[in-house]
Coordinates of C-alpha atoms and ligand atoms in Angstrom, one line a residue:
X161 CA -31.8 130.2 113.2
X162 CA -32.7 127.6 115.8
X163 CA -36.4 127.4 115.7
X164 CA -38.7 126.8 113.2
X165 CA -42.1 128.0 113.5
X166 CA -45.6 126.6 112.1
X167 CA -49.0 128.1 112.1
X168 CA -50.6 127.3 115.6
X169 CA -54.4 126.2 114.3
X170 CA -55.3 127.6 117.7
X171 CA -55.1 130.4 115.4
X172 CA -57.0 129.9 112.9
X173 CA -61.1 130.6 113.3
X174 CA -63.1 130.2 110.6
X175 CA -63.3 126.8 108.3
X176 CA -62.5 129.0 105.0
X177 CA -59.1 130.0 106.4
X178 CA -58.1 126.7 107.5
X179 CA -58.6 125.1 103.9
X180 CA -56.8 128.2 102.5
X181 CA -54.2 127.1 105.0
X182 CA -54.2 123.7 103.7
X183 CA -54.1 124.6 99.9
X184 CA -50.6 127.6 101.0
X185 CA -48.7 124.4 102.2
X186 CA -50.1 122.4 98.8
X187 CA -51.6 119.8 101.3
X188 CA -53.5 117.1 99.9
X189 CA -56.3 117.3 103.2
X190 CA -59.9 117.2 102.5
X191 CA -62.1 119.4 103.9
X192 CA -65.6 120.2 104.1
X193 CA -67.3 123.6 104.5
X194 CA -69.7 122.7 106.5
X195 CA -71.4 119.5 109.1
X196 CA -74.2 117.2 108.6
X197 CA -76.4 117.0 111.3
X198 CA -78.6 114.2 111.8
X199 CA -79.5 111.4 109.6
X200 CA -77.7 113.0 106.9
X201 CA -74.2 112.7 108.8
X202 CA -71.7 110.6 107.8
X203 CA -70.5 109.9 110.9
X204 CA -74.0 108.3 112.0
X205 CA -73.9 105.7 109.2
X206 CA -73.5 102.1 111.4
X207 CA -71.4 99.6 109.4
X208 CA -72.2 95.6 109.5
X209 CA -68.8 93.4 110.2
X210 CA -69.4 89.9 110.7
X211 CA -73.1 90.1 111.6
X212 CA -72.6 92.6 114.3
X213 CA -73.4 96.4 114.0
X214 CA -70.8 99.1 114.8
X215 CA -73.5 102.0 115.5
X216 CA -71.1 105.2 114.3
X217 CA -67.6 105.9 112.5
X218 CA -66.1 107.2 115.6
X219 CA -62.9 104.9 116.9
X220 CA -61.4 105.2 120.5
X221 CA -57.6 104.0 119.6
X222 CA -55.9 102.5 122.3
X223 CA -53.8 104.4 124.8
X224 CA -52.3 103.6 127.9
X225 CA -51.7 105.5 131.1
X226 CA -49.1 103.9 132.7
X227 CA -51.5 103.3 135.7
X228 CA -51.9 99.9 136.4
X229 CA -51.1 97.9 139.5
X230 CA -47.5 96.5 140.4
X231 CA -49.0 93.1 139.2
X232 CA -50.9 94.4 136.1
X233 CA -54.3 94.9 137.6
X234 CA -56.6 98.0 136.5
X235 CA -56.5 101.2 139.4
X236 CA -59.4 103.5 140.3
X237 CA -57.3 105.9 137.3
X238 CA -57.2 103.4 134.7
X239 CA -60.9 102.9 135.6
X240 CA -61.4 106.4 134.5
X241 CA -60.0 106.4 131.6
X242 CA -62.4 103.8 130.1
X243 CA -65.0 105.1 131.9
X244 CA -64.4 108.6 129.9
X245 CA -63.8 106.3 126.8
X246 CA -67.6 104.7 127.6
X247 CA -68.7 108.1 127.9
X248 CA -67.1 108.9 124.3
X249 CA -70.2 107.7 122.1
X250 CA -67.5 106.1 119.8
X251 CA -69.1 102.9 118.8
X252 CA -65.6 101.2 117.9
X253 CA -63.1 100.9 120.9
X254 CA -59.7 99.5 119.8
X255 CA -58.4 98.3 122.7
X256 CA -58.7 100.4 125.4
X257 CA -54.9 100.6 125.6
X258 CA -52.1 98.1 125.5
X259 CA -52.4 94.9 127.7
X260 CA -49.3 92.6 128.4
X261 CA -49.5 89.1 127.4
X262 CA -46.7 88.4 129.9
X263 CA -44.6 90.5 133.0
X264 CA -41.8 90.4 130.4
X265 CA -43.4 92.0 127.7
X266 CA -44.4 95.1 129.8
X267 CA -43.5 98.3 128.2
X268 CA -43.8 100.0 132.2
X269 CA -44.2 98.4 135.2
X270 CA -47.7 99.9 135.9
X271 CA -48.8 98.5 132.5
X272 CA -52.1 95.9 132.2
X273 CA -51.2 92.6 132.5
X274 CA -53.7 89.8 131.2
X275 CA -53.6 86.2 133.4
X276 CA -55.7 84.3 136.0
X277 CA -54.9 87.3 138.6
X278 CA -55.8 90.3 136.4
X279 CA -59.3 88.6 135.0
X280 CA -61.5 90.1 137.6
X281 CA -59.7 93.4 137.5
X282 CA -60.6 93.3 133.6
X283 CA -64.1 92.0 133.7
X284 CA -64.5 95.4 135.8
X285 CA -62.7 97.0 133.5
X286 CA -64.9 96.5 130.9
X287 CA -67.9 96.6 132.4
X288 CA -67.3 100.4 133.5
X289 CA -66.9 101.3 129.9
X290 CA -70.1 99.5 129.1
X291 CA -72.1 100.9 132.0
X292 CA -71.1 104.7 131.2
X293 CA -71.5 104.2 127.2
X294 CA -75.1 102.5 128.2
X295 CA -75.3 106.0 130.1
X296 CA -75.2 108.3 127.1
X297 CA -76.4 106.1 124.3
X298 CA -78.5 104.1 126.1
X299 CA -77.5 100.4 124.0
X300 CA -74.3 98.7 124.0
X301 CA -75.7 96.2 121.3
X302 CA -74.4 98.3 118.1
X303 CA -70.9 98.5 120.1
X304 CA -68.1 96.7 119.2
X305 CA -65.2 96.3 122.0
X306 CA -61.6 95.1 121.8
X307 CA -58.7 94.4 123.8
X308 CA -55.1 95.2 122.5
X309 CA -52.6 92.3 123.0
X310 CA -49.0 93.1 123.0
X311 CA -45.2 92.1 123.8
X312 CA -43.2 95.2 124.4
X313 CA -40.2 93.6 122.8
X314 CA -37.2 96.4 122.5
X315 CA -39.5 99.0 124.7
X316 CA -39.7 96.4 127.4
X317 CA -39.5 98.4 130.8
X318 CA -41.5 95.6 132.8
X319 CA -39.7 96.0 136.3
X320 CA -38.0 99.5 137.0
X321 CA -39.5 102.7 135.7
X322 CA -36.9 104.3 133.2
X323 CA -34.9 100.7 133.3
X324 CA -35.1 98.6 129.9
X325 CA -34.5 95.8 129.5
X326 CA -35.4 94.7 125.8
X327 CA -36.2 91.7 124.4
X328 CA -34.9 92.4 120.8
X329 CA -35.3 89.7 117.4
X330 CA -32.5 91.7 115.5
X331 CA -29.8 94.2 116.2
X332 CA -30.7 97.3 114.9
X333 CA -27.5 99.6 113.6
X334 CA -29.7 102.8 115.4
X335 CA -32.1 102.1 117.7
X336 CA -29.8 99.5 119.7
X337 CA -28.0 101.9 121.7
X338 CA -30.9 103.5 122.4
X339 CA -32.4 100.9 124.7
X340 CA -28.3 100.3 125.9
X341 CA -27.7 97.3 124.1
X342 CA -24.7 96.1 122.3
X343 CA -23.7 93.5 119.5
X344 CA -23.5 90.7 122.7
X345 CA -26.7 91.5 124.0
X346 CA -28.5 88.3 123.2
X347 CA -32.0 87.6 120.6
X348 CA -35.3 86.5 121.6
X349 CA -34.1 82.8 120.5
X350 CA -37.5 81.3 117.9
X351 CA -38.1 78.7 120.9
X352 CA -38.6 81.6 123.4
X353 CA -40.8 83.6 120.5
X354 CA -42.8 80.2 120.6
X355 CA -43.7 80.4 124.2
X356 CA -44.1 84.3 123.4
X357 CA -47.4 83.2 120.7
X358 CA -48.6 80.4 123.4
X359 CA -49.6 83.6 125.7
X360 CA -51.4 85.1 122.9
X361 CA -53.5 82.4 122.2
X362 CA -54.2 82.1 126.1
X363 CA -54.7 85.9 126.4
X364 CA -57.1 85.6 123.3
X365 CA -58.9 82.9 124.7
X366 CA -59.4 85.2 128.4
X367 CA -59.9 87.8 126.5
X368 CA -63.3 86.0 124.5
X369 CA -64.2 84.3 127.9
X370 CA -64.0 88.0 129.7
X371 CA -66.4 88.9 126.9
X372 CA -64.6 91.1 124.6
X373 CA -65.8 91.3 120.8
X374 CA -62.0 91.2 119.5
X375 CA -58.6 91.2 119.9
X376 CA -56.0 93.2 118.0
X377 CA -52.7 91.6 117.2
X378 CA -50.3 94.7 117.9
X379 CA -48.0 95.1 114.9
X380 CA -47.1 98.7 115.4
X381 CA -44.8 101.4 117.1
X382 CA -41.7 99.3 117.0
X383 CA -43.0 96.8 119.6
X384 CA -42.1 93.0 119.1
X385 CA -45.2 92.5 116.6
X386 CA -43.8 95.3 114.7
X387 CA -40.2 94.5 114.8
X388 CA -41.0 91.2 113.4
X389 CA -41.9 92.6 110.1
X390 CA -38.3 94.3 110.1
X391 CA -36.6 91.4 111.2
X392 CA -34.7 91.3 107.8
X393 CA -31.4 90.3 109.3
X394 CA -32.5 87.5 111.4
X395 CA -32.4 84.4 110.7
X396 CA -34.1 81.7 111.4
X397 CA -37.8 80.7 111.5
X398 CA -38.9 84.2 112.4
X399 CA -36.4 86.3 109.9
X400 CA -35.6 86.8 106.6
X401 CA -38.6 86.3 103.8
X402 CA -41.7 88.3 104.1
X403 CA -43.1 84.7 105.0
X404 CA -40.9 84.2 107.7
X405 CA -41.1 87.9 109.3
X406 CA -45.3 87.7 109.0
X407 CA -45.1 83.3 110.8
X408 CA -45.7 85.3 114.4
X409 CA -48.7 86.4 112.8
X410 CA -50.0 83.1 111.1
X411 CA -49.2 81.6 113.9
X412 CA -50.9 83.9 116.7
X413 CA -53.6 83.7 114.4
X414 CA -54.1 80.1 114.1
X415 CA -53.9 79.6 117.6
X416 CA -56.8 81.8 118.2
X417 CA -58.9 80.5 115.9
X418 CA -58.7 77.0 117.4
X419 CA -59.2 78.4 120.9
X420 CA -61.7 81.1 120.6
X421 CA -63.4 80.6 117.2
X422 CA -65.6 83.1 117.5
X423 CA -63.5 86.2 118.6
X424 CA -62.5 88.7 115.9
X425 CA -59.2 89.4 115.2
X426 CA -58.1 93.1 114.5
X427 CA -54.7 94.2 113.9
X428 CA -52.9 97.6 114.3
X429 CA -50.1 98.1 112.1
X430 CA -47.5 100.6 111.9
X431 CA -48.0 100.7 107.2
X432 CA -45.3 102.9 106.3
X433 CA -42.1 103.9 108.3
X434 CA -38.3 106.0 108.1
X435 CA -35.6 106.0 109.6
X436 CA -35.0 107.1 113.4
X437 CA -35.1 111.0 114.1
X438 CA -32.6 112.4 116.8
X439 CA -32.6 116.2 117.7
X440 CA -29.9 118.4 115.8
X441 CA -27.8 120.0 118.1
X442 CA -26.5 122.2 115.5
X443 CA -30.2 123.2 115.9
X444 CA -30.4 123.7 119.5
X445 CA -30.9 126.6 121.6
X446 CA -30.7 127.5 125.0
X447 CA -33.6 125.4 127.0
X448 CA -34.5 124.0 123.6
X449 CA -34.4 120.7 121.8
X450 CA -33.0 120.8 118.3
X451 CA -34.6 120.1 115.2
X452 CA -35.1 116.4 114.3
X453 CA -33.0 115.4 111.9
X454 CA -32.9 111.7 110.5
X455 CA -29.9 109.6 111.3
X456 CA -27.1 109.1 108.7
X457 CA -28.0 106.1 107.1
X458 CA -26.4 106.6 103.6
X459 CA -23.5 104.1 104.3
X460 CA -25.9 101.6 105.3
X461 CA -27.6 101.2 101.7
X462 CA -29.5 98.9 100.9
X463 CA -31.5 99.9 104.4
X464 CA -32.3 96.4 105.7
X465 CA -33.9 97.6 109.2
X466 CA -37.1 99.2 108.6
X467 CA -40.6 97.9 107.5
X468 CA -42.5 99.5 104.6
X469 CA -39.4 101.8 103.9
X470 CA -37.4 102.8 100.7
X471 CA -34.1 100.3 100.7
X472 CA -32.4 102.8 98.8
X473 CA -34.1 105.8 100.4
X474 CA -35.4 104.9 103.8
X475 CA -36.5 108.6 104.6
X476 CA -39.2 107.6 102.1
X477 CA -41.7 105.0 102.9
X478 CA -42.9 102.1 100.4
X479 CA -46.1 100.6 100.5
X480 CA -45.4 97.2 98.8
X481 CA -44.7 94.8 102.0
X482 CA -47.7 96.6 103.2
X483 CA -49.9 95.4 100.4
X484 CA -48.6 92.4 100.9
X485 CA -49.3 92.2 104.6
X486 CA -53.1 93.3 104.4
X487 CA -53.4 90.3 101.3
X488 CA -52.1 88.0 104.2
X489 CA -54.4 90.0 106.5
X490 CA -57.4 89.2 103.7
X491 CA -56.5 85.2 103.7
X492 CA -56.4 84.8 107.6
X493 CA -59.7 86.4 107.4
X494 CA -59.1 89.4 109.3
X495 CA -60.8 92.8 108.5
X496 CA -60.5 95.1 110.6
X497 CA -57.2 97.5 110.3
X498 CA -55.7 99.8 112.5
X499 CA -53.7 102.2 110.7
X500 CA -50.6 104.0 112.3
X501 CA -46.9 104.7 110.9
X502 CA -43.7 105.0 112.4
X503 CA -43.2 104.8 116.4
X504 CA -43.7 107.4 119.1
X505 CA -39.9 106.0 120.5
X506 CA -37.8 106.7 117.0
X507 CA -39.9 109.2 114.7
X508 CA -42.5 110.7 116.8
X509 CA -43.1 113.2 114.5
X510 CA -44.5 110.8 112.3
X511 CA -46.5 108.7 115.0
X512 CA -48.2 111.5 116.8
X513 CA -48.0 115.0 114.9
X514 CA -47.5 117.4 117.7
X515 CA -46.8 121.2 117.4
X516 CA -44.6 120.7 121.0
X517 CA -42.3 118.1 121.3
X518 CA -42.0 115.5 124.6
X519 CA -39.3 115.4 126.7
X520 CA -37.5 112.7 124.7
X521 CA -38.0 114.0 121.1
X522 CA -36.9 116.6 118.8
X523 CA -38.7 120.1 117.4
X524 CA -41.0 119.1 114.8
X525 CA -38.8 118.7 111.7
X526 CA -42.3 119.3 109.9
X527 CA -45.3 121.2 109.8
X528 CA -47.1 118.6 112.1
X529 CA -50.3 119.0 109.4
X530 CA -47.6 117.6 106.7
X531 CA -47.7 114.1 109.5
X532 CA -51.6 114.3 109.4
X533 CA -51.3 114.2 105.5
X534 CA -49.0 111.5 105.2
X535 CA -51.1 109.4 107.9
X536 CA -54.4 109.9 106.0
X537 CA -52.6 109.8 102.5
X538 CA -51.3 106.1 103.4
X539 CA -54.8 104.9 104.4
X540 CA -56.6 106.3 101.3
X541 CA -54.2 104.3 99.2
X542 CA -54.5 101.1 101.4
X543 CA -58.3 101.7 101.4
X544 CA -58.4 102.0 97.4
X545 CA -56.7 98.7 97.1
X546 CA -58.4 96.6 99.9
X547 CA -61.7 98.3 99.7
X548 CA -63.4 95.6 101.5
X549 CA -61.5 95.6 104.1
X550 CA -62.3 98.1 107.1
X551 CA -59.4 100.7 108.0
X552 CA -59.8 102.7 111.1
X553 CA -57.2 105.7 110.8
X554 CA -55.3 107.9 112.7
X555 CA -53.6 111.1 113.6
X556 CA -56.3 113.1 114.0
X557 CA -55.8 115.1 116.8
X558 CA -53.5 117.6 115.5
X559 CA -56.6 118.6 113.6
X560 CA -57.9 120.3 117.0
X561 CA -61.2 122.7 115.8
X562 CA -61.3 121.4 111.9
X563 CA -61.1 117.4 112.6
X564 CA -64.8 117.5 112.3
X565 CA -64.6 118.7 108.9
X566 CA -61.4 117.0 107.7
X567 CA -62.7 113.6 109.1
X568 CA -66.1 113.7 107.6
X569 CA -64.8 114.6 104.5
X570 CA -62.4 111.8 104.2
X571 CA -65.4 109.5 105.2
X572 CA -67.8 110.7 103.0
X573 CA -64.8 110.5 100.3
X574 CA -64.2 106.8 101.3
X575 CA -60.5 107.5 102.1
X576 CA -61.3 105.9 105.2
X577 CA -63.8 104.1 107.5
X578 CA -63.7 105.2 110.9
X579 CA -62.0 108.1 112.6
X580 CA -60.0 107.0 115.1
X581 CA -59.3 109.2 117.9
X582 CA -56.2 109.1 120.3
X583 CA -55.2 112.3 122.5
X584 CA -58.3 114.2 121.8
X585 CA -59.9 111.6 123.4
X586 CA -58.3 112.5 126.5
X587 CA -58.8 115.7 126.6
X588 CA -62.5 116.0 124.8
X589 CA -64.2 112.6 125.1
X590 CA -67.3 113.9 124.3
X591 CA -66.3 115.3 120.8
X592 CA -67.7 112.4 119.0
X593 CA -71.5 112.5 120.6
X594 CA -71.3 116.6 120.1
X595 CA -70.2 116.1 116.9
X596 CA -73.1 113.5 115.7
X597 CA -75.4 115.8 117.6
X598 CA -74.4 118.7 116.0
X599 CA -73.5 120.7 119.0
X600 CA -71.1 123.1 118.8
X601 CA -67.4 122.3 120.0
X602 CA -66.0 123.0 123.3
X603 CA -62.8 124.8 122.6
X604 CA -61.7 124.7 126.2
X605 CA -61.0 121.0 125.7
X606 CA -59.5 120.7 122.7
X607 CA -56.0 119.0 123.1
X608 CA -53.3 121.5 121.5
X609 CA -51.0 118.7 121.7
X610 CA -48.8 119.9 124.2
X611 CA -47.4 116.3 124.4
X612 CA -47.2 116.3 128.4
X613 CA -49.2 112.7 128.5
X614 CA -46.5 111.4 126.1
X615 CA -43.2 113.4 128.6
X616 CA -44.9 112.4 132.1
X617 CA -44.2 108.4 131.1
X618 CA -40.7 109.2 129.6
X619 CA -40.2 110.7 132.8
X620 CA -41.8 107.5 135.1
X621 CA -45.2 109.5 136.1
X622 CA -48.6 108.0 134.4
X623 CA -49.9 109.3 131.6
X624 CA -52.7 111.4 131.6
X625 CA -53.5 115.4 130.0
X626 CA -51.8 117.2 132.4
X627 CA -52.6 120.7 130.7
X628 CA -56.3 120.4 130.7
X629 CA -57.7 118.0 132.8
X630 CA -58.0 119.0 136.2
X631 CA -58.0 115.4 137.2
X632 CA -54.1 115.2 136.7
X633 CA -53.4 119.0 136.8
X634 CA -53.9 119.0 140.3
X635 CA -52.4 115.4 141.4
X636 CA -49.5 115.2 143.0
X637 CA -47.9 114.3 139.7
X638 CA -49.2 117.5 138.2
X639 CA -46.6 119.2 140.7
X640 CA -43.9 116.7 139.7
X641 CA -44.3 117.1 136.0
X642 CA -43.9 120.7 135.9
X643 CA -40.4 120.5 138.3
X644 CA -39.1 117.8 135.7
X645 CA -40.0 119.9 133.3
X646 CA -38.6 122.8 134.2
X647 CA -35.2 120.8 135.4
X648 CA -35.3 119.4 131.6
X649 CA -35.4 122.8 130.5
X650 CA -32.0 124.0 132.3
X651 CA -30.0 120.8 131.2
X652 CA -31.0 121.5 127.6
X653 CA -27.9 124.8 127.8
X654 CA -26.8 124.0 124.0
X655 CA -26.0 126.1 122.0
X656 CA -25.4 126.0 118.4
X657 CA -22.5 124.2 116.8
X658 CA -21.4 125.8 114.1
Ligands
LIG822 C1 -50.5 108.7 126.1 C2 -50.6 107.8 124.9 C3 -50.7 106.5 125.0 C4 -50.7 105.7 123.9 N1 -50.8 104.3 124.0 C5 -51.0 103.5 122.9 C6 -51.3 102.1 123.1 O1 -51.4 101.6 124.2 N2 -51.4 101.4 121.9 C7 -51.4 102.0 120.7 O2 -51.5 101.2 119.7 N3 -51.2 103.3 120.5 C8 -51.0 104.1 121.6 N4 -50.9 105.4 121.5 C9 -51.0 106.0 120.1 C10 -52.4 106.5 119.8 O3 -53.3 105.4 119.8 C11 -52.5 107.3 118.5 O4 -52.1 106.4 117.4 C12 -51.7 108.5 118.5 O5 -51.9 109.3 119.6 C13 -52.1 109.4 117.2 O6 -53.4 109.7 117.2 P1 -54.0 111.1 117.6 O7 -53.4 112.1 116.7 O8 -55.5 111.0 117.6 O9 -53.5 111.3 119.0 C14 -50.8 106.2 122.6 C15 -50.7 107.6 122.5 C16 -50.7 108.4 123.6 C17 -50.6 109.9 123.4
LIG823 S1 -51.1 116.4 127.2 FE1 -53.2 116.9 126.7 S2 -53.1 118.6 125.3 FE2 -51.1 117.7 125.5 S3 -51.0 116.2 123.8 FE3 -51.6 115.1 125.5 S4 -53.8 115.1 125.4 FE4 -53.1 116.7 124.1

């Protein structure tokens, strides 16, 4: 056997079936029978956060297209893409996708950079996604508007397409040689990380003068925010204790606060985590990835390289430092949350549940609705203990026909307090404003999670939904995608080791 197979919900039709679906695979998914439509619908209930209205429970997460100009400035595509996200009717946009702090800290070359050049490229920027969401709702004033910050830190790619060159706080005993660097390579030294949280608090204070309502903080998908919190082994200022791993934070944080009082602060955090997946070649076929199997960490107990792991089992995630980190979250007056798990480089399975693997993973190793679970499992349990904090979750899409019901469910259960949407939105941006309006759902559009926007950047083309939007189906790069694809396909002639 080199293949496992799991129920395509393309399948499935009716709402009954799915949840009978659910209950076969003993999933812990909520469910509802059946939509509210108008007043009566969750998903129209605005919520109040510091004085300002967020009009519905819809969240546009932040995703990036790998689009940008050489020098970080937003292109007629990029323009698009927050144009549809406008057009979306979500009333919460987390960050339209990814910005750079600094050329270094760019995860592509093409990626947003924010600095004196790039403001008026912004400023545009967000003005398009204002203009079309004052287009279909006819008010901006009940929407609230963020920018994501980041440093890419070990996914830093900022000159060459498909050349790293990482800027790393730890050597990690996995994901090293993954990015090609060995024990010499040298550590972001805590003087550099100092400069690193000086552009924060300049791209915080840019980002309030441009006229966003907030920034987030990136702490997820293995990116320097992230690694911070798994920075166990270094030492240091930045390393070590929970206090030292979370000073970036504080510190970010502070700066903000002194330069741009009155912006919000968001952060998106990767809560829960496991080791890094690699394909099984002893579960390859011909043309086909293997299985994802988890890397052989049992000599390597106590685990010391992951956050929100199991030291003594890191397959399994644990919550604790989590708790910890949205107390610390709590005290730097922070509310809003971003949940996310795992990263879309190392476990991708975990990050984005997806029924077809991208070019760089592995075969799900999972029914992908077991990575939805998991996702909405974690923010329940975060939500019950920090009730008064607001968690936007994530992992939706894999839901395709029955995330209406799921995610109105888990609202009207309180497991959660917006849905945040990420590839569905690039497919279907409408869904949210058919799904307040009770209008039935366009099938056509519905990503199947194909994961050819997640391949086309592993492979240097932007990102985009290259299966069903003719917008990059019939670019140039459409063309180019399906000859790598097909090239990918022949150099993948394992077979199965027995
Ligand atoms: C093409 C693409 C780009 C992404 N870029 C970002 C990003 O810039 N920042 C971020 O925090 N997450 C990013 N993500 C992750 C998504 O925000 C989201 O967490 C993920 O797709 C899972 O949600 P979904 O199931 O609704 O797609 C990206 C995802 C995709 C598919
Ligand atoms: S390429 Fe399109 S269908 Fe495939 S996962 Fe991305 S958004 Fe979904």
């Amino acid at each position: 056997m080199n293949q496992r197979s799991y129920t395509s919900l393309g399948g499935i039709r009716q709402v009954t079936d799915f949840q009978a679906h659910l209950e076969s695979l003993r999933l812990m998914i909520p469910c509802d029978s059946k939509l509210e439509v108008g007043e009566q619908s969750v998903f129209r209930q605005p919520m109040t956060l510091n004085d300002r209205e967020i009009g519905n429970r819809f969240c546009i997460h932040p995703m990036e297209g790998w689009d940008g100009s050489a020098d970080g400035q937003p292109t007629e595509h990029t323009r698009r893409r927050w144009r549809r996200f406008g057009l979306s009717g979500a009333k919460l946009i987390w960050g339209g996708e990814a910005v750079a702090v600094r050329h270094d800290g760019r995860a592509n070359p093409n990626q947003l950079m924010i600095n004196d050049q790039t403001r008026a490229g912004l400023a545009n920027l967000r003005e398009t996604l204002l203009e079309a969401h004052e287009q279909v709702c006819g008010t901006t004033s009940d929407l609230l508007l963020g920018l994501q910050l980041t440093h890419s830190g070990r996914y830093s790619c900022p000159n060459q397409k498909l050349r790293p060159e990482p800027r790393i706080l730890y050597h990690h005993p996995f994901l090293d040689r993954r990015v090609n660097v060995d024990d010499s390579y040298p550590l972001l030294t805590d003087g550099e990380i100092r400069r690193i949280i000086e552009e924060f608090h300049r791209a915080a204070r840019s980002a309030w003068e441009l006229g966003f309502d907030f920034v987030d903080v990136k702490h997820c998908h293995g990116y320097l925010g992230h690694e911070f919190l798994s920075a166990h082994t270094r030492a240091g200022n930045y390393g070590g204790s929970f206090e030292n791993r979370t000073r970036f934070l504080r510190e970010v944080v502070e700066g903000i606060r002194s330069l741009a009082p009155q912006l919000q602060v968001g952060v998106r955090v990767s809560a829960f985590d496991t080791v890094p997946f690699h394909p099984d070649p002893a579960w390859s076929a011909p043309g086909k990835t293997g299985i994802g199997i988890p890397e052989q960490h049992h000599d390597l107990l106590p685990y010391r390289w992951g956050f929100a792991v199991n030291t003594e089992n890191p397959e399994e995630h644990d919550l604790t430092e989590t708790l910890q980190f949205l107390c610390l979250l709590r005290k730097l007056n922070i509310s809003l949350v971003n949940i996310s798990g795992g990263s879309p480089y190392y476990n991708p399975h975990v990050q984005r549940p997806a029924l077809y693997p991208p070019s760089d993973g592995y075969q799900a190793p999972e029914d992908p609705l077991m990575g939805v679970a998991r996702q909405m499992e974690v923010t329940r349990e975060l939500k019950q203990s920090f009730p008064d904090l607001v968690f936007i979750g994530s992992g939706y899409t894999y839901l395709q026909e029955f995330l209406p019901f799921v995610a109105q469910a888990a609202l009207r259960e309180g497991w959660v307090d917006f849905i945040g949407l990420g590839r569905m939105a690039l497919t279907y941006p409408e869904l949210p404003l058919d799904v307040i309006n009770g209008r039935p759902l366009r099938h056509k559009h519905i990503c199947r999670t194909f994961s050819d926007c997640t391949t086309a950047p592993r492979n240097g083309l932007q990102s985009g939904c290259y299966p069903l939007d003719e917008y990059y189906k019939q670019s140039q790069f459409g063309k180019q995608l399906k000859e790598i694809k097909a090239a990918d396909r022949r150099s993948k002639k394992l077979t199965k080791v027995s």
